[in-house]
Amino acid sequence: MASPSTPRPVLEAQDVRKQFPGVLALDGVALRLFPGEVHALMGENGAGKSTLIKVLTGVHPADGGSILVDGRPHAFTDPLHAQQAGISTVYQEVNLCPNLSVAENILIGREPRRFGLVHWSALRKRAAELLTELDLHLDVTSLLGSHSLAVQQLVAIVRAVDVSAKVLVLDEPTSSLDREEVAQLFTLVRRLRDRGVAILFVTHFLDQVFDLCDRVTILRNGRLEGEYPIGELTPVTLVQRMIGGELAALDQLSGRDAGEPSGRASAEPFLRARRLARAGSIEPYDLDIHGGEVVGLAGLLGSGRTEAARLLFGADSADGGEVRIEGERTALRTPRHAIARGIAFCSENRKSEGLVGELTVRENIVLALQATRGWTRPLARAQQDELARHWIKALDIRPADPEAQIGHLSGGNQQKVLLARWLLTAPRLLILDEPTRGIDIGAKAEIQRLVARLADEGTAVLFISAELEEVLRLSHRIAVLRDHRMVATFENDDSVTPDRVFTTIATGAAS
Amino acid sequence: MTPHPATDRASGGAGRRLAGHRLLWPALALLALLLGNLAFHHDFFAVRVRDGHLYGSLIDILQFGAPLILVALGMTLVIATRGIDLSVGSTVAIAGALACGHISTAARPGSVATMVTAVALALGVALVLGLANGLLVAGLGVQPIVATLILMVAGRGVAQLIGDGQIITVTSAPYKMIGGGYWLFFPFAVLLAAALVALTAFVTRRSALGMLIESVGGNPAASHLVGIRAGGLLALVYVFSALCAAVAGLMISSNVSSADGNNAGLWIELDAILAVVIGGTALTGGRFSLGGTVLGALTIQTLSTTVYTLGVPPETTLVFKAFVVIVVCLVQSPAFRAKALRRRRTNAPRPHKTAGAAPQHQEAGA
């Protein structure tokens, strides 16, 4: 393992500048990666992490500064250039082809050939070998799309590793993996590090940084805050440097936010599900959600949390059981029905199921409200502007430009836009599926505070998160899912500890 | 999806300024083509008044371009929903055949009432055809290219059946007005097309129709989850596209006082798609630009006129057209412009690379 004093970095960025219309995304940023280290890139949303990665990997050309690989300057204008120079990337959202096989996805572009044609059996054999090396057991001929997002992510990493990288960039690789898969990934990352690969690791999970990384580069507002050996930092100092002076956010993160649920006195739940089920995705479950109550769904990735929630929104239709809203039996066949009943749903897939990337922030904000009105009753432009301005201010969406294209915003700000979209419909029940995934600690705290405040004001909230402590902090009641079954529901009082919930998740029995 | 084209619209500012920006390159391409004609014919821009009518090459371009503008207008909304409508050419032929067939067998072919019923008949049938496309796409989930291919092939046959395989000729002054008449100095077809474009722009941008169409085309899954009824919108755009095609079909048959089931509107769907693309609406759906489409349609029509004014030999016409279209498409592609400019800057010491690109550029800009 190399110490930071190793003379020459394998990848060095100096004084990098990147300008987007209206935003200076990077300003004088520097980064050094040495062979055989895991280097964390940290920063809040919009700090410029993603932009820096895109500059390093040739997606966006830099507007200034230089990038040296093995001491030689490179100007990447294309991800392929970067790859040829030995820089491979795995992005947060899997960028592979779901309609091709696992083997094709791993080796596409580098297929073994024979007589100028693809040598299919060699291709499958090679792909299988690569997977076995990493202790993954998959049918390489199966379609990538038939696997879970987590497995797709691992395949993406296998692919990147096979590009024989000197530098491997992992952009939020763990945000959709469960604990076991994270451990598997870390084993792999450590093995690669020991082989001398430099790994740039971007994450929002602080404990993972301390687990895995040797050094940390921190960005703030598009500028370099500093570069530190991990030993010089504690979680608190790391967060301080990421968010600067705004320590109020941290205070809010400690301790339990969930007060007394405001609306529990009324015995009638806003929504009552009984034996609600959908074959192949979720076994029959019962769930009550009262106004003013936050119900947390805990469980591993793929345990059926999202599937359970989608039935309550009509995103998938149930094939068994019933839903009563305020005591009245209701068939939630489509999202429209659910929205008409005052239910809102923020999908975990922001990009594919939430944002309309080409539209502006304003249009994305008013979209749900406009949809309920149909196209013949438009919201006046002045009213749209007013709504957009109000919510941009209320949720501190940056940049505060209603006409900015939503695709240019950072993940946390995109999430806030989606929240604004639903909040302005004044929902009675808000379903949030992983609302804080992949966003920075400041925005995360803001969203958590918002959830607590909405519940205080009488909104029912169904809160889904892979982060158990977040669920514990916010929820009044917790339902645990395991293998597509709801195995336990309990009040979140002082007797509930993360260990107890972990036990339930692991064994399926409420201890 | 790529970051480049998006940057045009990303900066904060009034919508009007951005729209102007979007249309800049399609407009420049059209202007370049017009100026190119001027270089060969110095009176190309001349417009004279004769018998209370406006005459001139520019008026011709508008008049003969009017049907294409209409077809492309409907196509724009279809493409904005991520769809495509290949059946518009057949609808053009059917509408013309129905109207002319009705007039030719009517008791009083020259009366206004006959013209009105002929038009109503053509529009009514087009509505049904559009609804059929819409049902296939929205109701049964057939891919748009397949769904409309059915009517593209079958419709051409229907148009021939209506005329028994013959060209139907009519003599009707009121009908002649639609595609060949004049009103307030202008060809009536131009006024009609302008009115329909203005009406469409008004309805899509003043109601929420435009935004919801862009949302459905931009991200169908997200649109479903916010409760947009995509089915109704899809059916609507296919019906609208068929109606536009029908009006174009009436114009074309009226202009020549005859309906030719074989050739009326042949390949017009491809010109229309091209017009939409030149106008800056992506085939992947989402943002659409009606102004861009009009510019695109006029560019294509100008090109056809250019072929005549330059006296390009008939056998090279198609190749010439293709060449100009490629140049126009390249020039208005932000990715290409960025690349060409960068190459010129960085590769200046290596002239053989730039030498290939530069003359092409001048030709497009001349």
XYZ file of N, CA, C and O in Angstrom, chain A residues 301-363:
252
model
N -32.612 -4.050 0.964
C -32.927 -3.781 -0.421
C -33.548 -5.036 -1.040
O -33.075 -6.133 -0.817
N -34.641 -4.857 -1.769
C -35.274 -6.004 -2.394
C -36.180 -6.783 -1.465
O -36.653 -7.860 -1.817
N -36.439 -6.244 -0.258
C -37.288 -6.981 0.677
C -38.760 -6.710 0.419
O -39.615 -7.311 1.041
N -39.066 -5.811 -0.503
C -40.462 -5.558 -0.821
C -40.964 -4.217 -0.300
O -42.162 -3.959 -0.361
N -40.051 -3.347 0.161
C -40.479 -2.041 0.690
C -41.149 -1.226 -0.400
O -42.266 -0.728 -0.243
N -40.440 -1.089 -1.532
C -40.977 -0.288 -2.628
C -42.253 -0.904 -3.176
O -43.232 -0.211 -3.448
N -42.241 -2.237 -3.300
C -43.399 -2.929 -3.859
C -44.627 -2.693 -2.992
O -45.731 -2.476 -3.495
N -44.449 -2.740 -1.663
C -45.573 -2.504 -0.761
C -46.111 -1.097 -0.954
O -47.330 -0.875 -1.027
N -45.201 -0.131 -1.071
C -45.625 1.263 -1.195
C -46.330 1.519 -2.518
O -47.312 2.265 -2.574
N -45.843 0.894 -3.574
C -46.432 1.160 -4.893
C -47.900 0.749 -4.958
O -48.682 1.349 -5.676
N -48.272 -0.286 -4.180
C -49.673 -0.702 -4.172
C -50.556 0.379 -3.558
O -51.720 0.525 -3.927
N -50.000 1.142 -2.614
C -50.793 2.173 -1.955
C -50.969 3.398 -2.838
O -51.730 4.304 -2.522
N -50.233 3.457 -3.926
C -50.317 4.600 -4.832
C -50.945 4.205 -6.168
O -51.150 5.046 -7.027
N -51.258 2.919 -6.325
C -51.801 2.500 -7.607
C -50.755 2.453 -8.705
O -51.089 2.324 -9.881
N -49.476 2.585 -8.343
C -48.416 2.496 -9.350
C -48.355 1.075 -9.887
O -48.076 0.844 -11.052
N -48.604 0.100 -8.998
C -48.890 -1.270 -9.418
C -50.277 -1.557 -8.867
O -50.654 -1.007 -7.847
N -51.031 -2.428 -9.536
C -52.345 -2.687 -8.970
C -52.300 -3.965 -8.148
O -51.654 -4.938 -8.509
N -52.988 -3.925 -7.021
C -53.027 -5.060 -6.113
C -53.908 -6.144 -6.702
O -54.873 -5.855 -7.413
N -53.558 -7.410 -6.435
C -54.460 -8.465 -6.887
C -55.114 -9.174 -5.708
O -55.676 -10.252 -5.861
N -55.026 -8.557 -4.556
C -55.727 -9.128 -3.414
C -55.793 -8.111 -2.301
O -54.993 -7.177 -2.252
N -56.780 -8.265 -1.408
C -56.880 -7.385 -0.262
C -57.635 -6.114 -0.573
O -58.163 -5.940 -1.672
N -57.705 -5.223 0.418
C -58.461 -4.002 0.221
C -57.794 -2.831 0.909
O -56.986 -2.989 1.826
N -58.118 -1.651 0.407
C -57.621 -0.420 1.009
C -58.829 0.414 1.392
O -59.773 0.546 0.614
N -58.815 0.921 2.620
C -59.846 1.886 3.019
C -59.181 3.212 3.288
O -58.169 3.278 3.991
N -59.743 4.250 2.704
C -59.240 5.587 2.988
C -60.309 6.309 3.772
O -61.452 6.427 3.316
N -59.969 6.718 4.979
C -60.916 7.318 5.916
C -62.156 6.445 6.027
O -63.284 6.930 6.018
N -61.917 5.157 6.115
C -63.013 4.220 6.353
C -63.747 3.770 5.108
O -64.517 2.808 5.142
N -63.478 4.445 3.997
C -64.224 4.114 2.792
C -63.390 3.232 1.883
O -62.239 3.540 1.588
N -63.984 2.148 1.444
C -63.244 1.224 0.611
C -62.921 1.855 -0.744
O -63.782 2.448 -1.387
N -61.667 1.723 -1.153
C -61.205 2.421 -2.351
C -60.367 1.480 -3.194
O -59.550 0.739 -2.664
N -60.605 1.518 -4.481
C -59.725 0.755 -5.376
C -58.703 1.720 -5.954
O -59.057 2.663 -6.656
N -57.431 1.514 -5.628
C -56.381 2.391 -6.143
C -55.796 1.734 -7.381
O -54.804 1.043 -7.321
N -56.477 1.941 -8.508
C -56.053 1.241 -9.716
C -54.923 1.940 -10.436
O -54.072 1.300 -11.029
N -54.934 3.248 -10.421
C -53.878 3.991 -11.108
C -53.412 5.121 -10.194
O -54.115 5.487 -9.250
N -52.231 5.694 -10.502
C -51.792 6.848 -9.714
C -52.841 7.952 -9.672
O -53.000 8.614 -8.665
N -53.566 8.122 -10.765
C -54.600 9.169 -10.780
C -55.610 8.991 -9.674
O -56.007 9.947 -9.019
N -56.067 7.730 -9.488
C -57.025 7.477 -8.401
C -56.429 7.855 -7.063
O -57.080 8.458 -6.217
N -55.174 7.429 -6.867
C -54.531 7.680 -5.578
C -54.352 9.178 -5.348
O -54.604 9.683 -4.250
N -53.940 9.892 -6.408
C -53.715 11.334 -6.268
C -55.030 12.028 -5.928
O -55.073 12.918 -5.083
N -56.119 11.567 -6.575
C -57.419 12.169 -6.298
C -57.814 11.955 -4.837
O -58.582 12.740 -4.272
N -57.303 10.886 -4.221
C -57.607 10.628 -2.819
C -56.602 11.295 -1.883
O -56.570 11.013 -0.691
N -55.718 12.109 -2.430
C -54.793 12.852 -1.571
C -53.512 12.110 -1.248
O -52.874 12.374 -0.242
N -53.120 11.162 -2.113
C -51.883 10.430 -1.869
C -50.813 10.910 -2.846
O -51.111 11.173 -4.010
N -49.599 11.038 -2.363
C -48.488 11.446 -3.223
C -47.347 10.456 -3.041
O -47.201 9.877 -1.968
N -46.555 10.281 -4.092
C -45.517 9.247 -4.064
C -44.254 9.752 -4.743
O -44.264 10.068 -5.923
N -43.162 9.836 -3.979
C -41.865 10.176 -4.555
C -41.101 8.890 -4.782
O -40.697 8.229 -3.831
N -40.892 8.537 -6.043
C -40.236 7.277 -6.362
C -38.771 7.300 -5.967
O -38.138 8.351 -5.904
N -38.225 6.100 -5.716
C -36.793 6.023 -5.401
C -35.949 6.280 -6.645
O -34.782 6.616 -6.537
N -36.542 6.090 -7.825
C -35.780 6.321 -9.054
C -36.047 7.733 -9.553
O -36.895 7.950 -10.398
N -35.310 8.659 -8.988
C -35.537 10.067 -9.323
C -35.506 10.320 -10.815
O -36.345 10.994 -11.365
N -34.475 9.751 -11.463
C -34.243 10.089 -12.856
C -35.274 9.427 -13.766
O -35.844 10.065 -14.632
N -35.530 8.128 -13.542
C -36.380 7.428 -14.507
C -37.861 7.553 -14.177
O -38.691 7.438 -15.062
N -38.213 7.801 -12.919
C -39.635 7.837 -12.585
C -40.068 9.148 -11.956
O -41.209 9.282 -11.522
N -39.160 10.097 -11.876
C -39.530 11.341 -11.214
C -39.391 12.552 -12.121
O -40.371 13.178 -12.501
N -38.170 12.829 -12.506
C -37.915 14.060 -13.236
C -38.301 13.931 -14.695
O -38.188 12.865 -15.278
N -38.754 15.042 -15.269
C -38.819 15.130 -16.720
C -37.653 16.035 -17.100
O -37.720 17.247 -16.985
N -36.553 15.388 -17.518
C -35.264 16.057 -17.614
C -35.229 17.274 -18.510
O -34.461 18.197 -18.277
N -36.061 17.295 -19.547
C -35.979 18.415 -20.480
C -36.755 19.632 -20.002
O -36.594 20.709 -20.540
N -37.622 19.413 -19.047
C -38.450 20.536 -18.604
C -37.697 21.348 -17.552
O -36.710 20.907 -16.973
N -38.223 22.526 -17.303
C -37.562 23.419 -16.351
C -37.964 23.043 -14.924
O -38.868 22.245 -14.704
N -37.284 23.669 -13.983
C -37.622 23.479 -12.572
C -39.087 23.847 -12.335
O -39.833 23.110 -11.705
N -39.487 24.999 -12.874
C -40.881 25.436 -12.694
C -41.853 24.385 -13.224
O -42.804 24.000 -12.532
N -41.603 23.906 -14.445
C -42.543 22.949 -15.042
C -42.578 21.650 -14.248
O -43.634 21.052 -14.056
